[in-house]
Coordinates of C-alpha atoms in Angstrom, one line a residue:
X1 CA -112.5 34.2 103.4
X2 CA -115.6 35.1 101.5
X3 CA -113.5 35.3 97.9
X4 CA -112.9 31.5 98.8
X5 CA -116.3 30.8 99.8
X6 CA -117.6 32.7 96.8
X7 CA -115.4 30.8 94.5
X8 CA -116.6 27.4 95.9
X9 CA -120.2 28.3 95.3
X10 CA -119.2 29.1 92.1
X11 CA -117.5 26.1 91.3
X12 CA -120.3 24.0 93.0
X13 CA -123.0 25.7 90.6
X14 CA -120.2 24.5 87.1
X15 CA -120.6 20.9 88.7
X16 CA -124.6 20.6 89.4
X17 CA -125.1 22.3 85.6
X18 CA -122.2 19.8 84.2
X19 CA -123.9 17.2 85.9
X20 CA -127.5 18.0 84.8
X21 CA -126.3 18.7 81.3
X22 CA -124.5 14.9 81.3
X23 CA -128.0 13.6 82.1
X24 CA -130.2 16.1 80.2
X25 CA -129.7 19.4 78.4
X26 CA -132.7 20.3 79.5
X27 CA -133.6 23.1 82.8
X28 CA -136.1 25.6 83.1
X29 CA -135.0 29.1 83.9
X30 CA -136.6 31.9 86.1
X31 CA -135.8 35.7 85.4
X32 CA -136.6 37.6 88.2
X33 CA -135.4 41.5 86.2
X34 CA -138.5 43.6 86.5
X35 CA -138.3 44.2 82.8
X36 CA -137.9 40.9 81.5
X37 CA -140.0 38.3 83.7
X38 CA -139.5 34.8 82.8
X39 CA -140.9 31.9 84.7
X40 CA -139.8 28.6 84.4
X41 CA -138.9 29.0 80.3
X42 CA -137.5 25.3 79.0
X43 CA -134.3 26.2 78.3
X44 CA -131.6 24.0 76.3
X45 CA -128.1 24.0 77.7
X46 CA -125.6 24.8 75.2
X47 CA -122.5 25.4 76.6
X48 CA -120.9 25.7 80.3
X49 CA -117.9 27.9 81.3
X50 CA -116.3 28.8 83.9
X51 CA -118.3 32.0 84.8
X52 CA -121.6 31.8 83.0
X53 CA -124.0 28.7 80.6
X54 CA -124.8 29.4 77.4
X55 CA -128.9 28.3 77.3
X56 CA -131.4 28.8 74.4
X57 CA -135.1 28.9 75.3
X58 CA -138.7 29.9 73.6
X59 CA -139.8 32.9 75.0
X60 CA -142.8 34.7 73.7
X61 CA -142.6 32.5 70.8
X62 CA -139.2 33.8 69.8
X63 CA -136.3 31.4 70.3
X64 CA -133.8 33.6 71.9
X65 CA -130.0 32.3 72.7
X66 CA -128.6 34.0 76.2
X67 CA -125.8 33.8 78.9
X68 CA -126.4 33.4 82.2
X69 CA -123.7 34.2 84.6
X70 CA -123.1 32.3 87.6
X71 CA -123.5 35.6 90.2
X72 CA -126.9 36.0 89.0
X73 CA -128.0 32.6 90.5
X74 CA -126.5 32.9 93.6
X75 CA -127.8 36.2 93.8
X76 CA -131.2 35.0 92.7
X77 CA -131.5 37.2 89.6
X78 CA -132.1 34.3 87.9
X79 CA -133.6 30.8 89.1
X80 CA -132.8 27.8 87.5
X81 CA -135.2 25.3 89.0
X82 CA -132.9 21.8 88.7
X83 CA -130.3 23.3 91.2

């Protein structure tokens, strides 16, 4: 029961980015690691799979390219403030 109910989540969380990123490619991202704090970074959507988004975002005035995988937002690793 809770594979199916994590694979829905997971599915949900593909739809609300595909749908944000048919609108605008634009979210802000939140990453909660110890080591690497980031709060709301403007972060350009580049691609979406079907376990992780492909973002790239100015942070520390470096632009950086990174995945984030799905599990880490419904864990709350990671905070993506449009969903």
């Amino acid at each position: 029961m809770q594979i199916q109910t994590a694979s829905a989540q997971l599915k949900h969380i593909q739809e609300e980015l595909e749908r944000i990123y048919q609108s605008t490619n634009l979210i802000h991202v939140s990453i909660l690691n110890k080591r690497n704090k980031v709060v709301e970074a403007p972060s350009k959507i580049l691609g979406i799979y079907s376990r992780f988004l492909c973002v790239e975002s100015k942070v520390n005035a470096y632009v950086e390219k990174f995945t984030i995988n799905y599990i880490d937002i419904m864990t709350g690793n990671i905070i993506i403030k449009e969903l």
